[in-house]
PDB file of C-alpha atoms in Angstrom:
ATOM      1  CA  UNK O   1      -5.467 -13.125 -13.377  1.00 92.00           C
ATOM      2  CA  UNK O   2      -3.895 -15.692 -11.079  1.00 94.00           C
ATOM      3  CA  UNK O   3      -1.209 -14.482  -8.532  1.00 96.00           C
ATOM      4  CA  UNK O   4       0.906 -17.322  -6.864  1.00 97.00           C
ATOM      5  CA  UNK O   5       1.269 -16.986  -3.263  1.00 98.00           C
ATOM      6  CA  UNK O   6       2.966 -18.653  -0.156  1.00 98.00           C
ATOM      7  CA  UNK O   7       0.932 -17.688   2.852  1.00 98.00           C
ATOM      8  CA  UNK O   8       3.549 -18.031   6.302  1.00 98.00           C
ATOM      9  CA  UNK O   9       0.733 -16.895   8.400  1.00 96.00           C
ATOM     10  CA  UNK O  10      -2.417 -18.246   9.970  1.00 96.00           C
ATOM     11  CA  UNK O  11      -4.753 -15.907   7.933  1.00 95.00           C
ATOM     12  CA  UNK O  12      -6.822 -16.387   5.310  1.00 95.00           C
ATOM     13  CA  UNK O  13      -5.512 -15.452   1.686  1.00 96.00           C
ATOM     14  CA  UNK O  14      -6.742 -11.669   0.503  1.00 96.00           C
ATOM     15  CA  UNK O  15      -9.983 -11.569  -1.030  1.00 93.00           C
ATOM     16  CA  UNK O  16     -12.214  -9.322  -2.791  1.00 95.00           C
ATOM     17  CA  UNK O  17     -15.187  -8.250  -0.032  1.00 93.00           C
ATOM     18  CA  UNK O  18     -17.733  -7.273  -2.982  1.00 95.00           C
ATOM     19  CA  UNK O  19     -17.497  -7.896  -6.439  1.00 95.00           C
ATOM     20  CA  UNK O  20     -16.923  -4.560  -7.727  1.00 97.00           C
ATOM     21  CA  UNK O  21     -14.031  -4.069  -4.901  1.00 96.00           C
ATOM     22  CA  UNK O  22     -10.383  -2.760  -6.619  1.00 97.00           C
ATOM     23  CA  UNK O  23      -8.926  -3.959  -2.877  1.00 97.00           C
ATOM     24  CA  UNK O  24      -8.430  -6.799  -0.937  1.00 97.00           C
ATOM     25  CA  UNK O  25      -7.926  -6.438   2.732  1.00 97.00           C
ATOM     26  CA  UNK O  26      -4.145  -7.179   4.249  1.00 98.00           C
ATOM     27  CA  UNK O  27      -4.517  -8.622   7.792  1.00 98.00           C
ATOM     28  CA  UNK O  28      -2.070  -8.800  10.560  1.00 98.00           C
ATOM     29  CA  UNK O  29      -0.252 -11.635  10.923  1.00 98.00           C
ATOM     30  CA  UNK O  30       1.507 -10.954  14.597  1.00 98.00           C
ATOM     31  CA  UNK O  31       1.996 -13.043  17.735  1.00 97.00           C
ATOM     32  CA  UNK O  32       1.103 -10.272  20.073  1.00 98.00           C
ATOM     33  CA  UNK O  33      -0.993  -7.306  19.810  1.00 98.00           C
ATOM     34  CA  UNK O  34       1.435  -4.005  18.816  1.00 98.00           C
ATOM     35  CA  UNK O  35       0.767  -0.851  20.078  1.00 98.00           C
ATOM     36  CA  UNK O  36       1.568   1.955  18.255  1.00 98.00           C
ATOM     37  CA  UNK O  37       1.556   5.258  19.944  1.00 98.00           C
ATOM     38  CA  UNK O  38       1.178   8.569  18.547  1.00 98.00           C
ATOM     39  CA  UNK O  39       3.086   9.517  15.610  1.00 98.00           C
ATOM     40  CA  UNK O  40       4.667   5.728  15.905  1.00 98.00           C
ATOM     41  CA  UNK O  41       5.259   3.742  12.956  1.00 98.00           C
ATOM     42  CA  UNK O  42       5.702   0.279  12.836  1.00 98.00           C
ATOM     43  CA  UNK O  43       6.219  -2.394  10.141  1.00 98.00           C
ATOM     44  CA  UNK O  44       3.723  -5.161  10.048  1.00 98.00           C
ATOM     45  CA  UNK O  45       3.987  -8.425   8.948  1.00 98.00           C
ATOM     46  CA  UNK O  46       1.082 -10.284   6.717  1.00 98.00           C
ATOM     47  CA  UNK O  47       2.658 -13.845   6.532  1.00 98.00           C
ATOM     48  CA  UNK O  48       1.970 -13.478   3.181  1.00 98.00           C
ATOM     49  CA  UNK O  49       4.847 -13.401   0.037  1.00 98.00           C
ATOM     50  CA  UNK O  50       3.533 -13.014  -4.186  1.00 98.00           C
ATOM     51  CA  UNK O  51       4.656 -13.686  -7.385  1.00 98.00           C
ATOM     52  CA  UNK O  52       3.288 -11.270  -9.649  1.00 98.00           C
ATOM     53  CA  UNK O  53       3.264 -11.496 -13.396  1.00 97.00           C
ATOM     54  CA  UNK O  54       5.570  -9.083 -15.115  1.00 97.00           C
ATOM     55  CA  UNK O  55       4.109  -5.501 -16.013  1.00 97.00           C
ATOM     56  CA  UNK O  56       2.316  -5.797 -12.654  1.00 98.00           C
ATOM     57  CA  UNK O  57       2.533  -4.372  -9.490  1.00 98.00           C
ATOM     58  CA  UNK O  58       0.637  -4.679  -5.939  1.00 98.00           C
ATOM     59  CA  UNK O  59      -0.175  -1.052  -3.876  1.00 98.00           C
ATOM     60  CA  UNK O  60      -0.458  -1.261  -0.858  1.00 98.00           C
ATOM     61  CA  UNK O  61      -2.838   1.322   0.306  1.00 98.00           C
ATOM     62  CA  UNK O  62      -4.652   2.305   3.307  1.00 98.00           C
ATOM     63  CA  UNK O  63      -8.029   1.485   4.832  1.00 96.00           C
ATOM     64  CA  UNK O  64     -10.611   4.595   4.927  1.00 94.00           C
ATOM     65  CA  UNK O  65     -12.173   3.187   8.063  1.00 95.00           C
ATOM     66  CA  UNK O  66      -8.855   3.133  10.044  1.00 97.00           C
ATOM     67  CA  UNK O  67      -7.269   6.160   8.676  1.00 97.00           C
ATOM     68  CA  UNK O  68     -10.647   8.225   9.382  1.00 97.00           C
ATOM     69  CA  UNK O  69     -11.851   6.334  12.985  1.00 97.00           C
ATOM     70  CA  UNK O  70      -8.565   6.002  14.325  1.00 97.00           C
ATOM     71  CA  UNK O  71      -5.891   8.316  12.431  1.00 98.00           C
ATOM     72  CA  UNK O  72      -3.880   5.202  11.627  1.00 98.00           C
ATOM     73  CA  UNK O  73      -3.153   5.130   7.896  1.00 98.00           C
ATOM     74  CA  UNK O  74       0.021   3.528   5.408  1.00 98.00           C
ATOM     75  CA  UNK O  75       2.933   5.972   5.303  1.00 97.00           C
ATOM     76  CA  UNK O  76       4.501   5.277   2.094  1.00 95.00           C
ATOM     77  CA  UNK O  77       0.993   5.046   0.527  1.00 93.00           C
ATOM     78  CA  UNK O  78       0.447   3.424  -1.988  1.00 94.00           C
ATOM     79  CA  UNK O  79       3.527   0.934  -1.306  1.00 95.00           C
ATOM     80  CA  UNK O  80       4.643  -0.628  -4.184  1.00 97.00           C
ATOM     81  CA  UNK O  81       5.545  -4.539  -4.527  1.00 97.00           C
ATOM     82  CA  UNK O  82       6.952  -5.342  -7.594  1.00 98.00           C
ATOM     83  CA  UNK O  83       6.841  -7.982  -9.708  1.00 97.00           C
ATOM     84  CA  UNK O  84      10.245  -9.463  -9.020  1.00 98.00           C
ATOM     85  CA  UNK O  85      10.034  -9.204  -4.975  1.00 98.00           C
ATOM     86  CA  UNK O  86       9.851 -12.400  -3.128  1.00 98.00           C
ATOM     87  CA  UNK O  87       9.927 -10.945   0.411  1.00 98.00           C
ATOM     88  CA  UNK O  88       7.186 -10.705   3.273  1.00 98.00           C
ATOM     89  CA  UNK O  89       4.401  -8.879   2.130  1.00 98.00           C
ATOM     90  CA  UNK O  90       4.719  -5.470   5.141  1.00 98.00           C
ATOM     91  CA  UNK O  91       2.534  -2.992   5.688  1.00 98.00           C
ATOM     92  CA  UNK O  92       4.074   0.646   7.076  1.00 98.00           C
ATOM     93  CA  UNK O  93       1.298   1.702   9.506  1.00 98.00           C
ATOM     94  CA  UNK O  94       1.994   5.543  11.324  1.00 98.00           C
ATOM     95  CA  UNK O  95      -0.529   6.441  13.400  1.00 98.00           C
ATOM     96  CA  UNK O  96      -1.250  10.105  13.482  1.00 98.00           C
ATOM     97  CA  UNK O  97      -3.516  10.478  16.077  1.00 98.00           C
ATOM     98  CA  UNK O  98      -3.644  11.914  19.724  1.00 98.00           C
ATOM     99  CA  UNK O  99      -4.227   8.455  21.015  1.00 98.00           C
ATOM    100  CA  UNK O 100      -2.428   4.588  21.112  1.00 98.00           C
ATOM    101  CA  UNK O 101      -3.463   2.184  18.750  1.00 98.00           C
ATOM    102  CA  UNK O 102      -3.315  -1.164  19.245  1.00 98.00           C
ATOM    103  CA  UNK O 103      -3.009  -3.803  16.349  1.00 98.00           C
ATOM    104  CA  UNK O 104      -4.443  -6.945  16.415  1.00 98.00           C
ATOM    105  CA  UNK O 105      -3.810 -10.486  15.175  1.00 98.00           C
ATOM    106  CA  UNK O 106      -5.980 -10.776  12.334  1.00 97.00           C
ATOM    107  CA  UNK O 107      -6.978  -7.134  12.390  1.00 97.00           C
ATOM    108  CA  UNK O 108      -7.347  -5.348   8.311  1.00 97.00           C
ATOM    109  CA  UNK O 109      -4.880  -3.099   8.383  1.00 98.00           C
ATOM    110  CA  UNK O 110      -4.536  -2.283   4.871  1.00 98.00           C
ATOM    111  CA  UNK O 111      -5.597  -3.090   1.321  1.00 97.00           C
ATOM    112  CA  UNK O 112      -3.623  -4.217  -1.995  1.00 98.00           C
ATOM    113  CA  UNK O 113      -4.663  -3.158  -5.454  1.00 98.00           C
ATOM    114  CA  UNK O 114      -3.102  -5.166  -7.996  1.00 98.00           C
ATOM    115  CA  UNK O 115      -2.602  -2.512 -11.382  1.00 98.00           C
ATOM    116  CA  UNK O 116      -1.031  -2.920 -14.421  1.00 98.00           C
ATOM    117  CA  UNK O 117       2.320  -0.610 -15.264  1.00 97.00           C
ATOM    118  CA  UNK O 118       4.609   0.132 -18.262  1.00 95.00           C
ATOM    119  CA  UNK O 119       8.214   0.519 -18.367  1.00 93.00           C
ATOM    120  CA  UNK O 120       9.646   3.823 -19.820  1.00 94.00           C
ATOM    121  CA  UNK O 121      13.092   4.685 -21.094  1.00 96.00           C
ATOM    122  CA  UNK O 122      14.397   8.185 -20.442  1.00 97.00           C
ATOM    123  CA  UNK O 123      15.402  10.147 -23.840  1.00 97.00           C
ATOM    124  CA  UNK O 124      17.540  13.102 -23.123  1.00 97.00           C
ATOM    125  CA  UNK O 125      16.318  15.891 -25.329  1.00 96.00           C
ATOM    126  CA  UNK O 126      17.942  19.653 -24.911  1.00 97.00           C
ATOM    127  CA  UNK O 127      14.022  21.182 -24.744  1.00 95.00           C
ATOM    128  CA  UNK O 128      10.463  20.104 -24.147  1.00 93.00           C
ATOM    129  CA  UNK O 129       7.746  21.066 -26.424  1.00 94.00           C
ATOM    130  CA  UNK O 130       5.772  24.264 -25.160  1.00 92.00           C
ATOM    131  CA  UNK O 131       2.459  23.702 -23.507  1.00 90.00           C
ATOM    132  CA  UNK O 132      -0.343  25.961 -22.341  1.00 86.00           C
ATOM    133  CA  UNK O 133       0.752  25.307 -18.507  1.00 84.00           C
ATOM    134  CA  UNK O 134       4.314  25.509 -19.170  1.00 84.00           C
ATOM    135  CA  UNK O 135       6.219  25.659 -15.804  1.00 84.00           C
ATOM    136  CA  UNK O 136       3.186  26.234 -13.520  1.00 79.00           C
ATOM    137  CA  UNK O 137       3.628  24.101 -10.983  1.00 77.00           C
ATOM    138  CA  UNK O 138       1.882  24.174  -6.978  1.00 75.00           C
ATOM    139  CA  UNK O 139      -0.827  26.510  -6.981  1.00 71.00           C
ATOM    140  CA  UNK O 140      -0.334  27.391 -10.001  1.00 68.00           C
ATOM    141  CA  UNK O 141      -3.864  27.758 -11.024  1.00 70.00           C
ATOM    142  CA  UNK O 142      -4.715  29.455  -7.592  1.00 68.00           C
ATOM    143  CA  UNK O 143      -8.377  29.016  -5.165  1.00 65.00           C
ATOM    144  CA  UNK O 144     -11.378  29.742  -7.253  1.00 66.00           C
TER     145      UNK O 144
END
């Protein structure tokens, strides 16, 4: 699949780091480093703006290595771009930790997976057909 985009920044374009990767790195595209301190979220810019095809959309997720090393993770994860957004690619980084984190020109901050979606309609029904769960919902099936 080919996915038009208009990179704004001075990184390099996302790319796949192995060939079995689902995720390509996001970078920051920022003048200055940004520090966010504990509990501190902070919008930050990629440079980068897609087209993707319709039926598609772009998560963006975060990195294990940052969210485990540092606490620092994507808040609304998985963000979703859709198909018909034009804007600045932005990644929502909170950092949950006891300690400041700074972010870094150029630093991987997060990664997108492109996935494929469908589009439902709603059908209003007056019941829904019995299942073995029913209306179990949290913990429903308890600690084993």
């Amino acid at each position: 699949m080919e996915i038009k985009v208009v990179n704004r920044g001075h990184q390099p374009l996302p790319a796949y780091a192995t060939a079995l990767s689902a995720g390509m790195d996001l970078r920051a595209n920022i003048d200055a480093p940004v520090v966010l301190n504990p509990m501190e979220r902070r919008l930050i810019p990629t440079g980068l703006y897609i087209a993707l095809p319709p039926g598609y959309e772009a998560q963006v997720r975060p990195r294990s290595g940052l969210a485990l090393k540092k606490g620092v993770t994507v808040l609304n994860a998985p963000g979703t771009i859709d198909a018909d957004y034009r804007g600045e690619v932005g990644v929502l980084l909170i950092n949950l930790s006891d300690q400041a984190f700074t972010v870094n020109d150029g630093e991987r901050i997060a990664q997108m997976v492109i996935a494929r979606h469908e589009t439902a309609a709603f059908i209003e029904v007056e019941a829904l057909d019995e299942t073995e769960r029913g209306e179990g919902g949290y913990g429903h099936t308890g600690v084993k």
